[in-house]
Coordinates of C-alpha atoms and ligand atoms in Angstrom, one line a residue:
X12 CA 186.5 168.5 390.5
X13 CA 187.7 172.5 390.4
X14 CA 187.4 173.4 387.0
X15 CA 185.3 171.7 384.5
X16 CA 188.1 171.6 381.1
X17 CA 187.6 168.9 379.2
X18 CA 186.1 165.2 379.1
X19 CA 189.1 164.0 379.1
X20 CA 190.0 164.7 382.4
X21 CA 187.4 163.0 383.6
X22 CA 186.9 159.6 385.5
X23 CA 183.7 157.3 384.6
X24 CA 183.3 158.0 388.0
X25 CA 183.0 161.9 387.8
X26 CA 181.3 161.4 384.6
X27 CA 178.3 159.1 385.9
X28 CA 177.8 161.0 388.8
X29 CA 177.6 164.3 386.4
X30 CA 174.8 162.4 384.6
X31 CA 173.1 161.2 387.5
X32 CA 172.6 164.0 389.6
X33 CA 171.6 166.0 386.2
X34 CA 168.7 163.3 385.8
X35 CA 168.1 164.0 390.0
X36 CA 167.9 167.7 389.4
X37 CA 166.1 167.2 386.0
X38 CA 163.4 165.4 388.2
X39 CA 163.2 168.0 390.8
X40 CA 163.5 171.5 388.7
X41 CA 159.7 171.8 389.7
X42 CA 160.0 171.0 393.8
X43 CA 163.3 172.6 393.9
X44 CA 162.3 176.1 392.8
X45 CA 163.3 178.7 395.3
X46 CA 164.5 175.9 397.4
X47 CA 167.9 174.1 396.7
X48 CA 169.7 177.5 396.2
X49 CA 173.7 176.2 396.1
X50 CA 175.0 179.3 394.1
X51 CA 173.1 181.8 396.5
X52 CA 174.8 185.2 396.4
X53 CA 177.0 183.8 394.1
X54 CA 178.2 185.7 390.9
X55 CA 179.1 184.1 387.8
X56 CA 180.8 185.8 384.4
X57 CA 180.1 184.3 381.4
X58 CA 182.7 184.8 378.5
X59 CA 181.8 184.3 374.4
X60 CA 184.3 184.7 371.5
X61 CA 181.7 182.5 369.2
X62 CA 178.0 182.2 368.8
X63 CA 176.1 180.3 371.0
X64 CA 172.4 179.6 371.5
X65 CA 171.9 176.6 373.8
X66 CA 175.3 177.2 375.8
X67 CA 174.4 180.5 376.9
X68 CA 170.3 180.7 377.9
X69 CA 171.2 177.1 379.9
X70 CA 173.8 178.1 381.9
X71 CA 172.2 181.7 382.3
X72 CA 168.8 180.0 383.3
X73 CA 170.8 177.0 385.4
X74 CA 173.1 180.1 387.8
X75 CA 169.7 181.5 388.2
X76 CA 168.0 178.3 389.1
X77 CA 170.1 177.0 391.4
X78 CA 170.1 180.5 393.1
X79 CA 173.1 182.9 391.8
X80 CA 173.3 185.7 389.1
X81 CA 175.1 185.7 385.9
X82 CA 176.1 188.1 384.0
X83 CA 177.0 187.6 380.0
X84 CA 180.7 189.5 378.7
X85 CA 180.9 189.3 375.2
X86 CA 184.7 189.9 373.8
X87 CA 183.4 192.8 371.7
X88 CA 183.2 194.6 374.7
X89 CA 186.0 193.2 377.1
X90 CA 188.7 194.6 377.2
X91 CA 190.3 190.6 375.9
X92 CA 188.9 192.0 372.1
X93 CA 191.3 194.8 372.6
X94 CA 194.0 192.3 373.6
X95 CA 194.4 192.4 377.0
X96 CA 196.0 189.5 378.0
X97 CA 193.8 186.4 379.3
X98 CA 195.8 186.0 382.5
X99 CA 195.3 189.6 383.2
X100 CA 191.9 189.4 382.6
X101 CA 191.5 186.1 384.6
X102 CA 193.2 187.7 387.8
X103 CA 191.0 190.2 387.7
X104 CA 187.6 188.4 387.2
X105 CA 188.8 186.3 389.8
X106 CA 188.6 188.4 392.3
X107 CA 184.9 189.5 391.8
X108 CA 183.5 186.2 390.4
X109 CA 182.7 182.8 391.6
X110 CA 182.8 180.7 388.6
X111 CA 183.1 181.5 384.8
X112 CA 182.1 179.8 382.2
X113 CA 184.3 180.2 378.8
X114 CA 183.4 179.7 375.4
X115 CA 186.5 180.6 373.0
X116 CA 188.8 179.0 370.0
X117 CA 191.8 178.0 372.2
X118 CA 191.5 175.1 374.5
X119 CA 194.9 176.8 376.5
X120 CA 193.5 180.2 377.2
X121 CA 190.6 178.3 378.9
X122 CA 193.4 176.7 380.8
X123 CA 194.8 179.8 381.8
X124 CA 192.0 181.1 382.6
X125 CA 191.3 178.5 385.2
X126 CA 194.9 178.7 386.7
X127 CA 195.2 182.7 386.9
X128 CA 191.5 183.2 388.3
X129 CA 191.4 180.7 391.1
X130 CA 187.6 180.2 390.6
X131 CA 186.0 177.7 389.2
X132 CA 185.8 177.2 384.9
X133 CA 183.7 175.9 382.8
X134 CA 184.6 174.8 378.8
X135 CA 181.0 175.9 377.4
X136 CA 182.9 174.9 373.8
X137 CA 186.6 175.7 372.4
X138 CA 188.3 173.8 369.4
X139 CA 189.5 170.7 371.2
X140 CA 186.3 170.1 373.1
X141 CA 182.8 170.3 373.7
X142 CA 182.7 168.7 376.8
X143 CA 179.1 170.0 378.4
X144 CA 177.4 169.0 374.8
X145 CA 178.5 165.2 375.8
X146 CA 177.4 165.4 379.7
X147 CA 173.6 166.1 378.4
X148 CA 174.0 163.5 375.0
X149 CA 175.0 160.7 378.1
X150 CA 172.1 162.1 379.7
X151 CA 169.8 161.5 376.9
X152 CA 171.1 158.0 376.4
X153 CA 170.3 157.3 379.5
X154 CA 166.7 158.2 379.6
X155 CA 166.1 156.4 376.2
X156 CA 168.5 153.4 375.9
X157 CA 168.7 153.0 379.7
X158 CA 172.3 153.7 379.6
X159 CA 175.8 153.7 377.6
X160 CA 177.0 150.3 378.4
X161 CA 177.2 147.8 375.5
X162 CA 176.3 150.6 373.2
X163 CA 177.4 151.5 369.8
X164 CA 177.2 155.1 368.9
X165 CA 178.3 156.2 365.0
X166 CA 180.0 159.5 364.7
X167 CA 179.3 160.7 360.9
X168 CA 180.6 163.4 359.4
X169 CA 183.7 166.0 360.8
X170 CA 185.1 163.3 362.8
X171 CA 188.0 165.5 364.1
X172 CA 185.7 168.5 365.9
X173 CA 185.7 169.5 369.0
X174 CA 182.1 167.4 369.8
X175 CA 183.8 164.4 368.2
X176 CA 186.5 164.3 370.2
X177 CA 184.9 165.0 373.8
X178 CA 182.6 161.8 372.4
X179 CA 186.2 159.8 371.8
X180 CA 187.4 160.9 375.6
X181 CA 184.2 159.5 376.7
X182 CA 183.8 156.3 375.2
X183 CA 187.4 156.1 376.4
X184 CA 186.3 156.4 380.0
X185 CA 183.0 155.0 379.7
X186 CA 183.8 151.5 377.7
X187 CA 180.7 151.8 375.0
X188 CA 182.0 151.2 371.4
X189 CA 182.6 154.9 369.3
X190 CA 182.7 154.4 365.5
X191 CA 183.8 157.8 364.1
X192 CA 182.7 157.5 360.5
X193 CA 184.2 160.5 358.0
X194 CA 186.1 160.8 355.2
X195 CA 190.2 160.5 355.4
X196 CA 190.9 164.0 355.4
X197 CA 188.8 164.4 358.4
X198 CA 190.3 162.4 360.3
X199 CA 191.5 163.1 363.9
X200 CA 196.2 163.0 363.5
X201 CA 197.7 159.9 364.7
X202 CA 199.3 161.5 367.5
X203 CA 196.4 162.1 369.0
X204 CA 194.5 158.9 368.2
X205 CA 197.2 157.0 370.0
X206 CA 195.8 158.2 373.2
X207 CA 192.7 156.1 372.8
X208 CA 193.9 152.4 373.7
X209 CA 191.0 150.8 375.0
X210 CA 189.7 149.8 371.6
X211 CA 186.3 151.6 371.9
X212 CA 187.2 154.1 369.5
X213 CA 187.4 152.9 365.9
X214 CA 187.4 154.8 362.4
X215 CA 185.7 153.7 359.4
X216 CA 185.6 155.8 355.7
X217 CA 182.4 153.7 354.9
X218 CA 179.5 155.1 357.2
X219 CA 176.9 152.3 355.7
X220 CA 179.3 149.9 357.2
X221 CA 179.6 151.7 360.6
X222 CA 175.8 152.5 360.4
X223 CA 174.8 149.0 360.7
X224 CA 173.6 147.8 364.2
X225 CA 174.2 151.5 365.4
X226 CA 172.0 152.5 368.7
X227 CA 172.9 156.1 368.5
X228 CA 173.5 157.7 365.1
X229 CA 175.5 161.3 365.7
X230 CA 176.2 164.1 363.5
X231 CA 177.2 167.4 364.3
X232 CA 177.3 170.8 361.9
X233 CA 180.2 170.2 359.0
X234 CA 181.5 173.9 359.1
X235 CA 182.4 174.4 362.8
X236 CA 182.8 178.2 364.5
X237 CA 186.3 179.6 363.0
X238 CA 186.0 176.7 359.7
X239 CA 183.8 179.2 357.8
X240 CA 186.6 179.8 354.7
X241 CA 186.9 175.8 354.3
X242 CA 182.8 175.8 353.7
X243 CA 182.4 174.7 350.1
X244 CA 185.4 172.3 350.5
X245 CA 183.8 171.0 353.3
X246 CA 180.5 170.1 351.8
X247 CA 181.5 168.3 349.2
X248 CA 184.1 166.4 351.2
X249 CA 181.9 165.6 353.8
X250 CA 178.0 164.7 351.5
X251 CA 178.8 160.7 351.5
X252 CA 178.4 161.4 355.6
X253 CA 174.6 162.6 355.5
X254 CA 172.8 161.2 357.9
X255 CA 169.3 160.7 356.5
X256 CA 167.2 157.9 356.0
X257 CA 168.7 155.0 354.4
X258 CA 171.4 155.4 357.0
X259 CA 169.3 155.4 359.5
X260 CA 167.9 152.3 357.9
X261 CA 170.9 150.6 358.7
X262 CA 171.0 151.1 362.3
X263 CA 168.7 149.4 364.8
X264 CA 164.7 149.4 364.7
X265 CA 165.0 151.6 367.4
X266 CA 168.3 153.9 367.2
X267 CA 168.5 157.3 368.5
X268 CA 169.6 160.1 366.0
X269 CA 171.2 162.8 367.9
X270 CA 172.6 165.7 366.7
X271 CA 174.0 168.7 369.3
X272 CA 172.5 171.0 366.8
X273 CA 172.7 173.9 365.1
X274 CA 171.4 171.8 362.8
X275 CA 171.6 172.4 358.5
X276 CA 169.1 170.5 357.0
X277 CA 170.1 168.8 353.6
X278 CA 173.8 169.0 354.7
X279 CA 175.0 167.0 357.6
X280 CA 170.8 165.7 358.1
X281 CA 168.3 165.6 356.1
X282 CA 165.2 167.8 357.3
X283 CA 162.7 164.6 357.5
X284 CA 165.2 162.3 359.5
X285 CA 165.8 165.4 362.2
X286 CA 161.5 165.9 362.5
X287 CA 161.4 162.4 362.8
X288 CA 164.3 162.5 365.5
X289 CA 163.0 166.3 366.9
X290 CA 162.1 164.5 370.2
X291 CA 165.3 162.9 371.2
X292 CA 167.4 166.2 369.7
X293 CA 165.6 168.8 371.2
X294 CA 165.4 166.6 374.6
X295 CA 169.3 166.7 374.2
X296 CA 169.0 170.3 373.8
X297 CA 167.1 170.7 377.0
X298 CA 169.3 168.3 378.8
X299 CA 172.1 171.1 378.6
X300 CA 170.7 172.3 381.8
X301 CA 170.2 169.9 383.8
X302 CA 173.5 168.3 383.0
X303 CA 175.2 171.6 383.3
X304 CA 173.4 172.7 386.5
X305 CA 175.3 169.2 387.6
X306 CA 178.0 170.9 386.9
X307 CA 177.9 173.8 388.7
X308 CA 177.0 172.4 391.3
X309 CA 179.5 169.7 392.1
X310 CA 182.5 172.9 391.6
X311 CA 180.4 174.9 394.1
X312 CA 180.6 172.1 396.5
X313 CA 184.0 171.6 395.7
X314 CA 185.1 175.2 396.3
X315 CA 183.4 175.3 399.5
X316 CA 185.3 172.4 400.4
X317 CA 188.6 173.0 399.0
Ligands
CP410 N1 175.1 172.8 370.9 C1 175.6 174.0 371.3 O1 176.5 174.2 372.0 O2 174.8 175.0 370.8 P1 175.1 176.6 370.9 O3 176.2 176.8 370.0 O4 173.8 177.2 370.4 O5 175.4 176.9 372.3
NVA411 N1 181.4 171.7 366.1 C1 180.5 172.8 366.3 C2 179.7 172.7 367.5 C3 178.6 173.7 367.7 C4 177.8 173.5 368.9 C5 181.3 174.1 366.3 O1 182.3 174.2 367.0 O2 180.8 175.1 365.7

Protein backbone atom coordinates (compact mmCIF):
# COMPACT_ATOMS: atom_id res chain seq x y z
CA UNK A 1 0.00 0.00 0.00
CA UNK A 2 1.72 3.60 -1.18
CA UNK A 3 -0.91 5.89 -0.90
CA UNK A 4 -3.90 5.53 1.26
CA UNK A 5 -6.93 6.98 -1.57
CA UNK A 6 -9.89 5.45 -0.99
CA UNK A 7 -11.65 2.18 0.42
CA UNK A 8 -12.20 1.10 -2.52
CA UNK A 9 -8.98 0.26 -3.47
CA UNK A 10 -8.62 -1.88 -0.85
CA UNK A 11 -8.44 -5.71 -0.34
CA UNK A 12 -10.28 -7.34 2.83
CA UNK A 13 -6.97 -8.31 3.19
CA UNK A 14 -5.33 -4.68 3.52
CA UNK A 15 -8.45 -3.72 5.24
CA UNK A 16 -8.33 -6.37 8.17
CA UNK A 17 -4.89 -6.01 8.67
CA UNK A 18 -5.50 -2.00 8.88
CA UNK A 19 -7.91 -2.87 11.69
CA UNK A 20 -5.87 -5.27 13.45
CA UNK A 21 -2.76 -3.66 13.93
CA UNK A 22 -4.81 -0.37 14.90
CA UNK A 23 -6.43 -2.64 17.80
CA UNK A 24 -2.35 -3.84 18.36
CA UNK A 25 -1.22 -0.28 18.57
CA UNK A 26 -4.50 0.78 20.45
CA UNK A 27 -3.31 -1.81 23.13
CA UNK A 28 0.15 -0.67 23.29
CA UNK A 29 -0.09 3.44 22.96
CA UNK A 30 1.01 3.21 26.77
CA UNK A 31 4.27 0.67 26.50
CA UNK A 32 5.04 2.03 23.18
CA UNK A 33 5.69 5.67 24.17
CA UNK A 34 9.06 6.82 23.16
CA UNK A 35 9.68 3.42 21.93
CA UNK A 36 8.15 2.10 18.54
CA UNK A 37 9.29 5.39 16.73
CA UNK A 38 8.54 4.29 12.77
CA UNK A 39 8.13 7.93 11.42
CA UNK A 40 11.50 9.08 13.32
CA UNK A 41 12.87 12.22 11.65
CA UNK A 42 10.25 11.98 9.46
CA UNK A 43 8.15 15.12 8.23
CA UNK A 44 4.67 15.07 7.36
CA UNK A 45 2.42 18.09 5.75
CA UNK A 46 -0.96 18.11 6.42
CA UNK A 47 -3.27 19.94 3.82
CA UNK A 48 -7.14 21.31 4.76
CA UNK A 49 -9.62 22.99 2.29
CA UNK A 50 -12.64 22.05 4.89
CA UNK A 51 -13.13 21.95 8.63
CA UNK A 52 -11.96 19.25 10.55
CA UNK A 53 -11.86 18.36 14.23
CA UNK A 54 -11.17 14.67 14.67
CA UNK A 55 -9.07 14.35 11.26
CA UNK A 56 -6.63 16.74 12.14
CA UNK A 57 -5.62 16.44 16.25
CA UNK A 58 -5.41 12.39 15.36
CA UNK A 59 -3.24 12.35 12.71
CA UNK A 60 -1.27 15.37 14.33
CA UNK A 61 -1.08 13.44 17.72
CA UNK A 62 -0.60 9.77 15.71
CA UNK A 63 2.89 11.50 13.39
CA UNK A 64 3.91 12.57 16.81
CA UNK A 65 3.26 9.28 18.50
CA UNK A 66 4.75 7.07 16.42
CA UNK A 67 7.84 9.47 16.36
CA UNK A 68 7.73 12.20 13.34
CA UNK A 69 6.60 15.86 13.23
CA UNK A 70 3.72 17.36 11.36
CA UNK A 71 3.10 20.40 10.42
CA UNK A 72 -0.69 21.72 9.52
CA UNK A 73 -1.03 24.01 5.83
CA UNK A 74 -4.20 25.44 5.65
CA UNK A 75 -5.26 26.57 1.84
CA UNK A 76 -5.76 30.17 3.20
CA UNK A 77 -2.27 30.39 3.33
CA UNK A 78 -0.83 28.07 0.51
CA UNK A 79 -0.05 29.28 -2.12
CA UNK A 80 -3.07 26.32 -3.69
CA UNK A 81 -5.80 29.20 -2.35
CA UNK A 82 -4.16 31.49 -4.67
CA UNK A 83 -4.38 28.81 -7.43
CA UNK A 84 -1.33 27.40 -7.80
CA UNK A 85 -1.74 24.34 -9.48
CA UNK A 86 -1.94 20.99 -7.21
CA UNK A 87 0.72 19.20 -9.23
CA UNK A 88 3.01 22.12 -8.77
CA UNK A 89 2.39 22.18 -5.34
CA UNK A 90 2.66 18.36 -5.01
CA UNK A 91 6.29 18.35 -6.75
CA UNK A 92 7.30 20.56 -4.53
CA UNK A 93 6.07 19.24 -1.12
CA UNK A 94 7.40 16.21 -2.35
CA UNK A 95 10.54 16.88 -2.15
CA UNK A 96 10.69 18.06 1.58
CA UNK A 97 7.92 15.77 2.99
CA UNK A 98 7.44 12.20 3.77
CA UNK A 99 3.87 11.67 3.68
CA UNK A 100 0.81 14.14 3.41
CA UNK A 101 -2.27 13.75 4.46
CA UNK A 102 -5.12 15.63 2.28
CA UNK A 103 -8.42 16.79 3.15
CA UNK A 104 -10.12 18.70 0.13
CA UNK A 105 -13.53 18.54 -2.21
CA UNK A 106 -12.06 16.72 -5.24
CA UNK A 107 -11.27 13.08 -4.91
CA UNK A 108 -8.81 13.77 -8.33
CA UNK A 109 -6.64 16.43 -6.90
CA UNK A 110 -5.90 13.92 -4.03
CA UNK A 111 -4.97 11.61 -6.83
CA UNK A 112 -2.74 14.00 -8.27
CA UNK A 113 -1.38 14.76 -5.44
CA UNK A 114 -0.18 11.30 -4.80
CA UNK A 115 1.18 10.82 -8.39
CA UNK A 116 3.16 14.30 -8.73
CA UNK A 117 4.65 14.03 -5.05
CA UNK A 118 6.01 10.63 -4.95
CA UNK A 119 5.35 10.34 -1.15
CA UNK A 120 3.01 8.80 0.50
CA UNK A 121 -1.09 10.24 0.70
CA UNK A 122 -3.49 10.02 2.85
CA UNK A 123 -7.62 10.87 2.01
CA UNK A 124 -8.34 12.46 5.54
CA UNK A 125 -11.96 13.22 3.68
CA UNK A 126 -12.86 14.52 0.04
CA UNK A 127 -16.44 14.24 -1.64
CA UNK A 128 -16.28 10.62 -2.89
CA UNK A 129 -14.83 9.23 0.29
CA UNK A 130 -14.14 9.10 3.78
CA UNK A 131 -12.11 6.37 3.87
CA UNK A 132 -10.02 6.72 7.48
CA UNK A 133 -13.74 7.43 9.18
CA UNK A 134 -14.57 3.60 8.06
CA UNK A 135 -10.90 2.07 9.14
CA UNK A 136 -11.81 3.26 12.93
CA UNK A 137 -15.94 2.48 12.58
CA UNK A 138 -14.44 -1.43 11.53
CA UNK A 139 -12.45 -0.91 14.49
CA UNK A 140 -15.17 -0.19 16.76
CA UNK A 141 -17.17 -3.07 15.53
CA UNK A 142 -14.75 -5.11 16.27
CA UNK A 143 -14.29 -4.39 19.85
CA UNK A 144 -18.04 -4.46 20.49
CA UNK A 145 -19.71 -6.95 18.12
CA UNK A 146 -16.49 -9.00 17.82
CA UNK A 147 -16.29 -8.34 14.24
CA UNK A 148 -18.10 -7.49 10.80
CA UNK A 149 -18.91 -10.88 9.56
CA UNK A 150 -22.68 -11.77 9.42
CA UNK A 151 -23.45 -8.21 10.33
CA UNK A 152 -26.04 -5.94 9.26
CA UNK A 153 -25.25 -2.31 9.41
CA UNK A 154 -28.19 0.46 8.32
CA UNK A 155 -27.01 3.57 6.68
CA UNK A 156 -29.86 6.31 7.42
CA UNK A 157 -30.06 9.41 6.06
CA UNK A 158 -27.59 11.11 2.98
CA UNK A 159 -27.03 7.86 1.52
CA UNK A 160 -24.91 9.18 -1.32
CA UNK A 161 -21.98 11.04 0.94
CA UNK A 162 -18.71 10.53 0.88
CA UNK A 163 -18.94 8.31 4.48
CA UNK A 164 -21.70 6.37 2.88
CA UNK A 165 -19.95 5.37 0.12
CA UNK A 166 -16.43 4.31 1.72
CA UNK A 167 -19.16 2.14 3.99
CA UNK A 168 -20.57 0.61 0.39
CA UNK A 169 -16.70 -0.15 -0.78
CA UNK A 170 -16.41 -1.86 2.33
CA UNK A 171 -19.11 -4.05 2.82
CA UNK A 172 -18.19 -4.73 -0.81
CA UNK A 173 -14.86 -6.12 0.31
CA UNK A 174 -15.72 -7.19 3.58
CA UNK A 175 -19.08 -9.46 2.81
CA UNK A 176 -21.33 -8.00 5.88
CA UNK A 177 -24.76 -6.84 4.66
CA UNK A 178 -25.01 -2.62 4.06
CA UNK A 179 -28.61 -1.39 3.94
CA UNK A 180 -28.33 2.35 2.82
CA UNK A 181 -31.73 3.69 4.02
CA UNK A 182 -32.56 7.45 2.51
CA UNK A 183 -34.95 9.01 0.61
CA UNK A 184 -34.88 8.69 -3.45
CA UNK A 185 -33.40 11.78 -4.15
CA UNK A 186 -30.46 10.79 -2.10
CA UNK A 187 -29.69 8.19 -3.65
CA UNK A 188 -26.25 7.15 -4.85
CA UNK A 189 -26.66 7.26 -9.51
CA UNK A 190 -26.90 3.97 -11.00
CA UNK A 191 -23.72 4.07 -12.61
CA UNK A 192 -22.16 3.97 -9.80
CA UNK A 193 -24.32 1.47 -7.83
CA UNK A 194 -23.54 -0.97 -10.56
CA UNK A 195 -20.14 -1.43 -9.20
CA UNK A 196 -21.47 -3.12 -6.10
CA UNK A 197 -22.24 -6.78 -7.32
CA UNK A 198 -21.79 -8.83 -4.42
CA UNK A 199 -25.31 -8.19 -3.11
CA UNK A 200 -24.15 -6.73 0.29
CA UNK A 201 -25.26 -3.38 -0.55
CA UNK A 202 -28.98 -2.87 -0.70
CA UNK A 203 -31.23 0.42 -0.74
CA UNK A 204 -34.39 0.81 0.99
CA UNK A 205 -36.80 4.33 1.11
CA UNK A 206 -38.42 2.83 4.31
CA UNK A 207 -35.65 3.01 7.21
CA UNK A 208 -38.28 1.13 9.81
CA UNK A 209 -38.04 -1.63 7.45
CA UNK A 210 -34.22 -1.52 7.11
CA UNK A 211 -34.05 -0.77 10.90
CA UNK A 212 -35.35 -4.02 11.91
CA UNK A 213 -32.70 -6.71 13.03
CA UNK A 214 -30.00 -3.85 12.48
CA UNK A 215 -26.53 -4.50 14.67
CA UNK A 216 -25.07 -1.21 13.71
CA UNK A 217 -27.44 1.71 13.15
CA UNK A 218 -25.33 4.68 11.18
CA UNK A 219 -26.02 8.18 10.50
CA UNK A 220 -23.79 10.77 9.43
CA UNK A 221 -24.37 14.88 9.35
CA UNK A 222 -27.29 15.68 6.50
CA UNK A 223 -25.58 18.94 5.16
CA UNK A 224 -21.99 17.71 4.28
CA UNK A 225 -18.82 20.36 3.81
CA UNK A 226 -19.50 22.26 0.34
CA UNK A 227 -23.74 21.13 0.66
CA UNK A 228 -24.31 24.28 2.89
CA UNK A 229 -26.85 26.22 0.09
CA UNK A 230 -29.02 22.77 -0.19
CA UNK A 231 -29.50 23.08 3.97
CA UNK A 232 -33.19 23.75 4.37
CA UNK A 233 -33.92 21.43 1.38
CA UNK A 234 -32.04 18.92 2.95
CA UNK A 235 -33.76 18.88 6.21
CA UNK A 236 -36.91 18.41 5.23
CA UNK A 237 -35.99 15.85 2.66
CA UNK A 238 -33.99 13.92 4.88
CA UNK A 239 -36.47 14.18 8.72
CA UNK A 240 -38.21 10.60 7.98
CA UNK A 241 -34.34 9.34 8.34
CA UNK A 242 -33.78 10.46 12.09
CA UNK A 243 -32.25 8.12 13.95
CA UNK A 244 -33.77 8.30 17.39
CA UNK A 245 -35.47 6.00 19.54
CA UNK A 246 -38.19 4.21 18.08
CA UNK A 247 -35.69 3.37 15.31
CA UNK A 248 -33.42 2.25 17.43
CA UNK A 249 -36.27 0.22 18.79
CA UNK A 250 -36.36 -1.70 15.78
CA UNK A 251 -32.90 -2.85 15.68
CA UNK A 252 -31.47 -5.53 17.92
CA UNK A 253 -31.50 -5.52 21.97
CA UNK A 254 -28.09 -4.74 21.62
CA UNK A 255 -27.26 -2.57 18.31
CA UNK A 256 -24.57 -0.13 18.15
CA UNK A 257 -25.53 3.47 17.08
CA UNK A 258 -22.61 5.03 15.42
CA UNK A 259 -22.42 8.17 14.00
CA UNK A 260 -18.71 9.67 12.66
CA UNK A 261 -19.94 12.85 14.17
CA UNK A 262 -20.09 16.19 13.96
CA UNK A 263 -23.09 15.32 15.26
CA UNK A 264 -26.64 17.82 15.07
CA UNK A 265 -28.85 16.84 17.64
CA UNK A 266 -32.68 16.85 16.68
CA UNK A 267 -31.64 16.53 12.93
CA UNK A 268 -29.94 13.48 11.74
CA UNK A 269 -30.08 12.03 15.88
CA UNK A 270 -31.90 12.87 18.44
CA UNK A 271 -29.75 14.30 21.48
CA UNK A 272 -31.03 11.31 24.02
CA UNK A 273 -30.32 8.36 21.48
CA UNK A 274 -26.51 9.93 20.87
CA UNK A 275 -26.02 10.19 25.17
CA UNK A 276 -27.33 6.97 25.28
CA UNK A 277 -24.86 5.77 22.32
CA UNK A 278 -21.85 8.58 23.64
CA UNK A 279 -19.78 5.46 24.56
CA UNK A 280 -19.59 3.59 21.35
CA UNK A 281 -19.47 7.21 19.21
CA UNK A 282 -16.90 8.87 20.97
CA UNK A 283 -14.90 5.34 21.23
CA UNK A 284 -15.21 5.66 17.33
CA UNK A 285 -13.96 9.11 17.57
CA UNK A 286 -10.90 7.99 19.43
CA UNK A 287 -10.40 4.99 17.31
CA UNK A 288 -9.31 7.60 14.49
CA UNK A 289 -5.94 7.26 15.80
CA UNK A 290 -5.22 4.14 16.30
CA UNK A 291 -6.68 3.12 13.03
CA UNK A 292 -4.97 5.94 11.31
CA UNK A 293 -1.62 5.50 13.09
CA UNK A 294 -2.13 1.88 11.18
CA UNK A 295 -2.06 3.72 8.52
CA UNK A 296 0.84 5.52 8.55
CA UNK A 297 2.56 2.99 9.50
CA UNK A 298 2.02 0.24 7.01
CA UNK A 299 2.99 3.42 4.00
CA UNK A 300 6.11 4.04 6.03
CA UNK A 301 7.05 0.39 5.83
CA UNK A 302 6.12 0.36 2.48
CA UNK A 303 8.21 3.38 1.38
CA UNK A 304 11.18 1.98 3.02
CA UNK A 305 10.64 -1.03 1.11
CA UNK A 306 9.62 0.14 -2.18
N1 LIG B 1 -15.49 12.59 11.47
C1 LIG B 1 -14.60 13.53 11.05
O1 LIG B 1 -13.90 13.36 10.06
O2 LIG B 1 -14.55 14.61 11.85
P1 LIG B 1 -13.77 15.98 11.53
O3 LIG B 1 -14.49 16.62 10.38
O4 LIG B 1 -13.87 16.77 12.80
O5 LIG B 1 -12.36 15.66 11.17
N1 LIG C 1 -20.25 13.78 5.24
C1 LIG C 1 -19.61 14.71 6.15
C2 LIG C 1 -18.58 14.02 6.98
C3 LIG C 1 -17.98 14.87 8.07
C4 LIG C 1 -16.92 14.17 8.83
C5 LIG C 1 -19.00 15.86 5.38
O1 LIG C 1 -18.42 15.62 4.31
O2 LIG C 1 -19.11 17.00 5.82
Amino acid sequence: MKHLLSIEELSSEQLTDLVNLGAELKSKRRVNVGKYLPLNHQCWGLIFTKSSTRTRVSFETGVRELGGSIMFLSDRDLQLGRGEPIEDTARVLGRMLDGCVIRTHDHADIVRFAEYSRIPTINALDDDEHPCQILADLLTMQENLGGWEGRKVVFAGDIDCNVARSWMWAAERLGFQLVLAGPADFQPPQAFLKQFQSGNVQIEEDLQAAAKGADVLYTDVWVSMGKEEEASNRFETLKPYQINQSIVDLAKANALVMHCLPAYRGKEITADVLEAHADTIFQEAENRLHAQKAVLVRLAEARLHG
